[in-house]
CSV table of C-alpha atoms in Angstrom, one decimal:
chain,number,residue,atom,x,y,z
A,26,ALA,CA,-56.6,10.8,-115.8
A,27,MET,CA,-53.9,13.4,-115.4
A,28,GLU,CA,-55.8,14.8,-112.3
A,29,HIS,CA,-56.2,11.3,-110.9
A,30,ASP,CA,-52.4,10.7,-111.2
A,31,ARG,CA,-51.6,14.1,-109.8
A,32,ASN,CA,-53.9,13.5,-106.8
A,33,LYS,CA,-52.5,10.1,-106.3
A,34,THR,CA,-49.0,11.6,-106.1
A,35,ARG,CA,-50.1,14.2,-103.6
A,36,LEU,CA,-51.7,11.5,-101.4
A,37,LEU,CA,-48.6,9.3,-101.5
A,38,GLU,CA,-46.5,12.4,-100.6
A,39,LEU,CA,-48.8,13.1,-97.7
A,40,GLN,CA,-48.5,9.4,-96.6
A,41,ARG,CA,-44.7,9.7,-96.6
A,42,ALA,CA,-44.4,13.2,-95.2
A,43,ALA,CA,-42.0,13.3,-92.2
A,44,GLY,CA,-43.4,14.0,-88.8
A,45,THR,CA,-47.0,13.2,-89.6
A,46,GLY,CA,-47.2,9.6,-88.4
A,47,ASN,CA,-48.9,8.8,-91.8
A,48,ASP,CA,-46.2,6.3,-92.8
A,49,ARG,CA,-47.7,3.7,-90.5
A,50,CYS,CA,-51.2,2.5,-90.1
A,51,ALA,CA,-53.1,4.7,-87.5
A,52,ASP,CA,-54.6,1.6,-85.9
A,53,CYS,CA,-52.0,-1.2,-85.9
A,54,GLY,CA,-48.7,0.4,-86.8
A,55,GLU,CA,-48.2,-1.6,-90.0
A,56,PRO,CA,-45.7,0.3,-92.2
A,57,ASP,CA,-46.6,1.9,-95.6
A,58,PRO,CA,-50.5,2.0,-95.3
A,59,VAL,CA,-52.2,2.3,-98.8
A,60,TRP,CA,-55.8,3.0,-97.6
A,61,ALA,CA,-57.2,6.1,-95.9
A,62,SER,CA,-60.4,7.1,-94.0
A,63,TYR,CA,-61.5,10.4,-95.6
A,64,LYS,CA,-64.0,10.9,-92.7
A,65,LEU,CA,-61.4,10.6,-89.9
A,66,GLY,CA,-58.4,11.9,-91.9
A,67,ILE,CA,-56.2,8.9,-91.2
A,68,PHE,CA,-54.0,6.5,-93.2
A,69,VAL,CA,-54.6,2.8,-92.5
A,70,CYS,CA,-53.4,-0.6,-93.8
A,71,LEU,CA,-55.5,-3.0,-95.9
A,72,TYR,CA,-56.6,-5.2,-92.9
A,73,CYS,CA,-57.7,-2.3,-90.8
A,74,SER,CA,-59.5,-0.7,-93.8
A,75,GLY,CA,-61.7,-3.8,-93.8
A,76,ILE,CA,-62.7,-3.1,-90.2
A,77,HIS,CA,-63.4,0.5,-91.0
A,78,ARG,CA,-65.6,-0.6,-93.9
A,79,ASN,CA,-67.9,-2.2,-91.4
A,80,LEU,CA,-68.4,1.2,-89.6
A,81,PRO,CA,-70.0,3.3,-92.3
A,82,GLY,CA,-71.6,5.8,-89.9
A,83,VAL,CA,-68.2,6.6,-88.3
A,84,THR,CA,-65.6,6.2,-91.1
A,85,ARG,CA,-65.3,5.8,-94.9
A,86,VAL,CA,-62.3,4.4,-96.7
A,87,LYS,CA,-60.7,4.7,-100.1
A,88,SER,CA,-57.6,3.3,-101.6
A,89,LEU,CA,-54.7,5.8,-102.1
A,90,ARG,CA,-53.8,4.1,-105.4
A,91,LEU,CA,-57.0,2.8,-107.0
A,92,ASP,CA,-59.7,5.3,-106.1
A,93,PHE,CA,-60.4,8.8,-107.4
A,94,TRP,CA,-59.8,11.5,-104.8
A,95,GLU,CA,-61.5,14.9,-105.0
A,96,ASN,CA,-59.3,17.9,-104.2
A,97,ASP,CA,-61.3,18.8,-101.1
A,98,LEU,CA,-60.8,15.3,-99.7
A,99,ILE,CA,-57.0,15.6,-100.2
A,100,GLU,CA,-57.1,19.0,-98.4
A,101,PHE,CA,-59.0,17.3,-95.5
A,102,MET,CA,-56.3,14.6,-95.3
A,103,LYS,CA,-53.6,17.3,-95.4
A,104,ASN,CA,-55.2,19.2,-92.5
A,105,HIS,CA,-55.7,16.1,-90.4
A,106,GLY,CA,-53.5,12.9,-90.5
A,107,ASN,CA,-52.5,10.2,-88.1
A,108,LEU,CA,-50.9,12.3,-85.3
A,109,CYS,CA,-53.9,14.7,-85.3
A,110,ALA,CA,-56.3,11.7,-84.9
A,111,LYS,CA,-54.1,10.1,-82.3
A,112,ALA,CA,-54.2,13.3,-80.2
A,113,LYS,CA,-58.0,13.3,-80.3
A,114,TYR,CA,-59.0,9.6,-80.2
A,115,GLU,CA,-56.1,8.3,-78.0
A,116,ALA,CA,-55.9,11.1,-75.5
A,117,LYS,CA,-56.6,8.9,-72.5
A,118,VAL,CA,-55.7,5.3,-73.3
A,119,PRO,CA,-55.2,3.7,-69.9
A,120,PRO,CA,-51.7,2.3,-69.4
A,121,TYR,CA,-53.0,-1.3,-69.0
A,122,TYR,CA,-55.1,-1.2,-72.1
A,123,TYR,CA,-53.7,-3.5,-74.8
A,124,ILE,CA,-52.9,-1.7,-78.1
A,125,PRO,CA,-52.9,-4.2,-80.9
A,126,HIS,CA,-50.2,-4.7,-83.5
A,127,SER,CA,-50.6,-5.8,-87.1
A,128,ASN,CA,-50.0,-9.5,-86.2
A,129,ASP,CA,-52.7,-9.5,-83.5
A,130,CYS,CA,-56.0,-11.3,-84.0
A,131,LEU,CA,-59.0,-9.7,-85.7
A,132,VAL,CA,-61.1,-9.3,-82.5
A,133,LEU,CA,-58.4,-7.3,-80.7
A,134,ARG,CA,-57.9,-5.0,-83.7
A,135,GLU,CA,-61.6,-4.6,-84.4
A,136,GLN,CA,-62.5,-3.7,-80.8
A,137,TRP,CA,-59.6,-1.2,-80.6
A,138,ILE,CA,-60.9,0.6,-83.7
A,139,ARG,CA,-64.5,0.5,-82.4
A,140,ALA,CA,-63.4,1.7,-78.9
A,141,LYS,CA,-61.5,4.6,-80.5
A,142,TYR,CA,-63.8,6.0,-83.2
A,143,GLU,CA,-67.3,4.5,-82.6
A,144,ARG,CA,-67.5,4.5,-78.8
A,145,GLU,CA,-64.8,7.3,-78.3
A,146,GLU,CA,-63.6,5.7,-75.2
A,147,PHE,CA,-60.3,7.5,-75.0
A,148,VAL,CA,-61.2,11.1,-75.9
A,149,ALA,CA,-59.9,13.9,-73.6
A,150,THR,CA,-63.3,14.4,-71.9
A,151,ARG,CA,-63.5,10.8,-70.7
A,152,VAL,CA,-62.8,10.2,-67.1
A,153,CYS,CA,-59.8,7.8,-66.7
A,154,GLN,CA,-60.8,4.6,-64.9
A,155,ASP,CA,-58.7,3.6,-61.9
A,156,PRO,CA,-57.0,0.2,-62.6
A,157,CYS,CA,-58.6,-1.2,-59.4
A,158,THR,CA,-62.2,-0.6,-60.6
A,159,ALA,CA,-61.2,-1.4,-64.2
A,160,GLY,CA,-59.8,-4.7,-62.9
A,161,SER,CA,-63.1,-5.8,-61.4
A,162,ARG,CA,-65.5,-7.6,-63.6
A,163,GLU,CA,-68.3,-10.2,-63.3
A,164,GLY,CA,-70.1,-12.2,-66.0
A,165,PHE,CA,-70.5,-15.4,-67.9
A,166,LEU,CA,-67.9,-17.0,-70.1
A,167,TRP,CA,-68.0,-20.3,-72.0
A,168,LYS,CA,-65.3,-22.5,-70.4
A,169,LEU,CA,-64.0,-25.8,-71.9
A,170,GLY,CA,-64.8,-28.7,-69.6
A,171,PRO,CA,-62.6,-31.6,-68.6
A,172,GLY,CA,-62.0,-34.1,-71.4
A,173,ARG,CA,-61.9,-31.2,-73.9
A,174,ARG,CA,-65.3,-32.2,-75.2
A,175,GLN,CA,-67.6,-29.2,-74.7
A,176,PHE,CA,-67.9,-25.7,-73.4
A,177,HIS,CA,-70.1,-24.9,-70.4
A,178,LYS,CA,-71.4,-21.5,-69.3
A,179,ARG,CA,-69.7,-20.5,-66.1
A,180,ARG,CA,-69.8,-17.3,-64.0
A,181,PHE,CA,-66.5,-15.6,-63.6
A,182,LEU,CA,-65.6,-12.9,-61.0
A,183,LEU,CA,-62.4,-10.8,-61.1
A,184,SER,CA,-61.5,-8.5,-58.3
A,185,ALA,CA,-58.3,-6.4,-58.4
A,186,ARG,CA,-58.9,-5.3,-54.8
A,187,GLU,CA,-58.9,-8.9,-53.6
A,188,GLY,CA,-56.3,-9.9,-56.2
A,189,VAL,CA,-58.3,-13.0,-57.3
A,190,LEU,CA,-60.2,-14.4,-60.3
A,191,LYS,CA,-62.9,-17.0,-59.3
A,192,TYR,CA,-65.3,-19.1,-61.3
A,193,TYR,CA,-68.4,-21.0,-60.3
A,194,GLU,CA,-69.8,-24.2,-61.5
A,195,LYS,CA,-73.0,-24.0,-59.4
A,196,GLU,CA,-74.4,-20.7,-58.2
A,197,SER,CA,-75.4,-22.2,-54.8
A,198,ARG,CA,-71.8,-23.5,-54.0
A,199,GLY,CA,-68.6,-21.7,-53.4
A,200,PRO,CA,-66.1,-21.0,-56.3
A,201,LYS,CA,-64.7,-23.9,-58.2
A,202,ALA,CA,-61.3,-22.2,-58.3
A,203,MET,CA,-59.7,-19.2,-56.6
A,204,ILE,CA,-56.9,-17.9,-58.8
A,205,SER,CA,-54.4,-15.4,-57.5
A,206,VAL,CA,-53.9,-12.5,-59.9
A,207,GLU,CA,-50.2,-12.7,-59.2
A,208,SER,CA,-49.6,-15.7,-61.5
A,209,LEU,CA,-52.4,-14.9,-64.0
A,210,ASN,CA,-51.8,-14.6,-67.8
A,211,ALA,CA,-54.3,-14.3,-70.7
A,212,MET,CA,-53.7,-14.6,-74.4
A,213,PHE,CA,-56.0,-14.8,-77.5
A,214,GLN,CA,-55.9,-18.3,-79.0
A,215,GLU,CA,-58.3,-18.3,-82.0
A,216,MET,CA,-56.8,-21.2,-83.9
A,217,LYS,CA,-56.2,-23.5,-80.9
A,218,ILE,CA,-59.6,-23.0,-79.3
A,219,GLY,CA,-61.4,-22.9,-82.6
A,220,HIS,CA,-63.3,-19.7,-81.8
A,221,ALA,CA,-62.6,-16.2,-83.1
A,222,HIS,CA,-63.0,-14.9,-79.5
A,223,GLY,CA,-61.0,-17.8,-77.8
A,224,LEU,CA,-58.9,-16.8,-74.8
A,225,GLN,CA,-56.4,-18.9,-72.9
A,226,ILE,CA,-56.0,-18.1,-69.3
A,227,THR,CA,-53.0,-19.6,-67.4
A,228,TYR,CA,-52.0,-19.6,-63.8
A,229,ASN,CA,-49.8,-21.5,-61.3
A,230,THR,CA,-51.2,-24.0,-58.9
A,231,ASP,CA,-48.9,-26.2,-56.8
A,232,GLY,CA,-45.9,-25.4,-59.0
A,233,GLN,CA,-47.7,-26.4,-62.2
A,234,THR,CA,-49.2,-24.3,-64.9
A,235,ARG,CA,-52.9,-24.7,-65.3
A,236,ASN,CA,-54.8,-23.8,-68.5
A,237,LEU,CA,-58.4,-22.5,-68.8
A,238,PHE,CA,-59.9,-22.1,-72.3
A,239,VAL,CA,-62.8,-19.6,-72.6
A,240,TYR,CA,-64.7,-17.6,-75.1
A,241,HIS,CA,-67.7,-15.2,-75.3
A,242,GLU,CA,-70.0,-14.7,-78.3
A,243,SER,CA,-69.4,-10.9,-78.1
A,244,GLY,CA,-66.1,-9.6,-79.3
A,245,LYS,CA,-66.5,-6.5,-77.1
A,246,GLU,CA,-67.1,-8.6,-74.1
A,247,ILE,CA,-64.1,-10.9,-74.5
A,248,VAL,CA,-61.7,-7.9,-75.2
A,249,ASP,CA,-63.2,-6.2,-72.1
A,250,TRP,CA,-62.4,-9.3,-70.0
A,251,PHE,CA,-58.9,-9.4,-71.4
A,252,ASN,CA,-58.3,-5.7,-70.6
A,253,ALA,CA,-59.9,-6.2,-67.1
A,254,ILE,CA,-57.4,-9.0,-66.4
A,255,ARG,CA,-54.6,-6.6,-67.6
A,256,ALA,CA,-55.9,-3.8,-65.3
A,257,ALA,CA,-56.0,-6.2,-62.3
A,258,LEU,CA,-52.4,-7.4,-63.1
A,259,TYR,CA,-51.3,-3.8,-63.6
A,260,HIS,CA,-52.8,-2.9,-60.2
A,261,TYR,CA,-51.0,-5.8,-58.6
A,262,LEU,CA,-47.6,-5.0,-60.2
A,263,ARG,CA,-47.8,-1.3,-59.4
A,264,THR,CA,-48.5,-2.2,-55.8
A,265,ALA,CA,-45.9,-5.0,-55.5
A,266,PHE,CA,-43.1,-3.1,-57.4
A,267,PRO,CA,-43.7,0.6,-56.8
A,268,ASN,CA,-40.2,1.6,-58.0
A,269,VAL,CA,-40.2,-0.2,-61.3
A,270,PRO,CA,-40.7,2.3,-64.2
A,271,GLU,CA,-43.9,2.1,-66.2
A,272,HIS,CA,-42.2,1.1,-69.5
A,273,GLU,CA,-40.7,-2.0,-67.8
A,274,LEU,CA,-44.0,-2.9,-66.2
A,275,ILE,CA,-46.3,-2.7,-69.2
A,276,PRO,CA,-44.7,-5.5,-71.3
A,277,ARG,CA,-45.0,-7.9,-68.2
A,278,ILE,CA,-48.7,-7.5,-67.8
A,279,THR,CA,-49.7,-10.3,-70.2
A,280,ARG,CA,-47.7,-12.2,-72.8
A,281,ASN,CA,-48.2,-14.6,-75.7
A,282,PHE,CA,-46.2,-17.8,-76.0
A,283,VAL,CA,-43.1,-17.1,-78.1
A,284,LYS,CA,-43.7,-20.3,-80.0
A,285,GLU,CA,-46.1,-23.2,-80.0
A,286,GLY,CA,-46.5,-26.3,-82.1
A,287,TYR,CA,-46.0,-30.1,-82.4
A,288,MET,CA,-42.7,-31.8,-82.1
A,289,GLU,CA,-41.8,-35.4,-81.2
A,290,LYS,CA,-39.8,-36.2,-78.1
A,291,THR,CA,-38.1,-39.2,-76.6
A,292,GLY,CA,-37.2,-40.2,-73.0
A,293,PRO,CA,-34.1,-39.5,-71.0
A,294,LYS,CA,-32.2,-42.6,-72.3
A,295,HIS,CA,-32.9,-41.5,-76.0
A,296,LYS,CA,-33.9,-45.1,-76.7
A,297,GLU,CA,-37.6,-44.7,-75.9
A,298,ALA,CA,-40.2,-44.4,-78.7
A,299,PHE,CA,-40.7,-40.9,-80.0
A,300,LYS,CA,-44.1,-39.4,-79.1
A,301,GLU,CA,-45.8,-36.4,-80.6
A,302,ARG,CA,-46.4,-33.6,-78.1
A,303,TRP,CA,-47.7,-30.1,-78.3
A,304,PHE,CA,-45.0,-27.6,-77.1
A,305,SER,CA,-45.6,-24.1,-75.7
A,306,LEU,CA,-42.6,-21.8,-75.0
A,307,ASP,CA,-43.1,-19.1,-72.3
A,308,SER,CA,-40.1,-16.8,-72.5
A,309,GLN,CA,-41.0,-14.7,-69.4
A,310,GLU,CA,-41.2,-17.8,-67.2
A,311,ARG,CA,-38.3,-19.4,-69.2
A,312,ASN,CA,-40.5,-22.5,-69.4
A,313,LEU,CA,-40.9,-25.0,-72.3
A,314,MET,CA,-44.1,-27.0,-71.6
A,315,TYR,CA,-45.3,-30.1,-73.4
A,316,PHE,CA,-48.9,-31.5,-73.7
A,317,LYS,CA,-50.5,-34.6,-75.1
A,318,ASP,CA,-53.2,-32.3,-76.6
A,319,PRO,CA,-53.0,-28.5,-77.1
A,320,LEU,CA,-56.2,-28.1,-75.0
A,321,ASP,CA,-55.0,-30.1,-72.0
A,322,GLU,CA,-55.5,-28.5,-68.6
A,323,PHE,CA,-52.0,-29.5,-67.4
A,324,ALA,CA,-48.7,-30.1,-69.1
A,325,ARG,CA,-47.2,-33.6,-69.2
A,326,GLY,CA,-43.9,-31.9,-68.3
A,327,GLN,CA,-42.0,-28.7,-68.3
A,328,ILE,CA,-38.4,-27.9,-69.0
A,329,PHE,CA,-36.8,-24.8,-67.4
A,330,ILE,CA,-34.6,-22.9,-69.9
A,331,GLY,CA,-31.7,-21.3,-68.2
A,332,ARG,CA,-28.9,-19.0,-69.5
A,333,ARG,CA,-26.0,-19.9,-71.7
A,334,ASP,CA,-23.5,-19.3,-68.9
A,335,GLU,CA,-25.4,-21.8,-66.8
A,336,GLY,CA,-24.8,-24.6,-69.3
A,337,TYR,CA,-27.9,-24.3,-71.5
A,338,GLU,CA,-27.6,-24.7,-75.3
A,339,VAL,CA,-29.7,-25.6,-78.3
A,340,ARG,CA,-28.4,-27.0,-81.6
A,341,PRO,CA,-29.4,-29.0,-84.6
A,342,GLY,CA,-28.8,-32.7,-84.8
A,343,PHE,CA,-28.6,-35.6,-82.3
A,344,PRO,CA,-26.4,-35.6,-79.1
A,345,THR,CA,-23.0,-37.2,-79.5
A,346,GLY,CA,-23.3,-41.0,-79.6
A,347,VAL,CA,-27.0,-41.1,-80.2
A,348,ARG,CA,-28.1,-42.6,-83.5
A,349,VAL,CA,-31.8,-43.0,-84.4
A,350,LYS,CA,-33.3,-43.9,-87.8
A,351,LYS,CA,-35.2,-40.7,-88.3
A,352,ARG,CA,-35.3,-38.8,-91.6
A,353,LYS,CA,-36.7,-35.6,-90.1
A,354,PRO,CA,-34.7,-32.6,-88.7
A,355,VAL,CA,-33.6,-33.0,-85.1
A,356,ILE,CA,-33.0,-30.5,-82.2
A,357,THR,CA,-30.9,-31.2,-79.1
A,358,LEU,CA,-31.7,-29.0,-76.1
A,359,VAL,CA,-28.8,-29.2,-73.6
A,360,THR,CA,-29.6,-28.5,-69.9
A,361,PRO,CA,-27.3,-29.2,-67.0
A,362,GLY,CA,-29.4,-32.2,-66.0
A,363,ARG,CA,-29.9,-33.9,-69.4
A,364,GLU,CA,-30.1,-33.5,-73.1
A,365,PHE,CA,-33.5,-33.4,-74.7
A,366,VAL,CA,-34.1,-34.6,-78.2
A,367,PHE,CA,-36.9,-33.3,-80.4
A,368,ILE,CA,-37.9,-34.1,-83.9
A,369,CYS,CA,-39.5,-31.4,-86.2
A,370,ASP,CA,-41.7,-31.9,-89.2
A,371,ASN,CA,-39.4,-29.9,-91.5
A,372,ASP,CA,-36.3,-27.6,-91.7
A,373,LYS,CA,-38.4,-24.4,-91.4
A,374,LYS,CA,-39.9,-25.6,-88.1
A,375,GLN,CA,-36.5,-26.8,-86.8
A,376,LYS,CA,-35.0,-23.3,-87.5
A,377,GLU,CA,-38.0,-21.5,-85.9
A,378,TRP,CA,-37.7,-23.7,-82.7
A,379,ILE,CA,-33.9,-23.3,-82.5
A,380,ASP,CA,-34.3,-19.5,-82.9
A,381,ALA,CA,-37.0,-19.3,-80.3
A,382,LEU,CA,-35.2,-21.4,-77.7
A,383,ASP,CA,-31.9,-19.6,-78.4
A,384,GLY,CA,-33.7,-16.3,-77.8
A,385,VAL,CA,-34.6,-17.4,-74.3
A,386,ILE,CA,-31.2,-18.9,-73.5
A,387,SER,CA,-29.6,-15.6,-74.7
A,388,GLN,CA,-31.8,-13.3,-72.6
């Protein structure tokens, strides 16, 4: 028992040692990881340790606090560690490749871990793929059809060189849609689509945002598609804005909505009936879109969110002079053209929406 305690102390000291990178999960960056892979010599969080457990040939995990650690394993951990593993397994991560965080969905984190340690995709001996070839891909995805009823298998073709994404309904005919890479975005939407590998692709057509909802049975395949879209966008941005520094370009490749969820809204006179709508806030486009159903192809409407010095503001409560018998928390979004009134389910949601909208107004 004394040796167990002593070894536990040594491990926790290693995890906290300055300059080792061990104080954050080697895979998702979560602070204070309490698990470790004694085969790879890395410290990982509880969630990533679960993914490692499914790769027994590549990695083996133990808890820093609960498991018994032999002296030679502690020595191994001491001689390796997160920075050492990063130098080996992340030597050549392409700039467009999405590196997941702790709040990202399971499929992104799992494929990142598999790509690093199982397939060794980023070791120094690998040849780096040019974003133009990496941003070209062809294959089948399940796409949600009109009426939101069922998914159909469709052939998709992405070409960074041509700067387009196309998909086909019938092989004999031309593409059903030709989407310019310029306005393309992709984000994982597991809950919304109801599939662990669900991806929402958005693009602009005639001034409106159009949604495509797709998935693939294979986690690797859908993450490869996601990174291919990122590579194509990276190629486009590099070419269109050659003088913009890399660190400013990367966050603009793809983005998630800052916030989504149901609120009720009323019309411009504030006397119309309140209707429940699904809202999606895109901070990069400064756009608040609302839909009748979360899986609609097009929004019912969109509200541009300008800056505070342009007369935009968000605050709790009704606009002056408006009185409606509603017992739920209210938000007023002030724009130069009109005041929008939204009703939230509870105080927590009201605060989240106010913070999210205020974040866009302030930037």
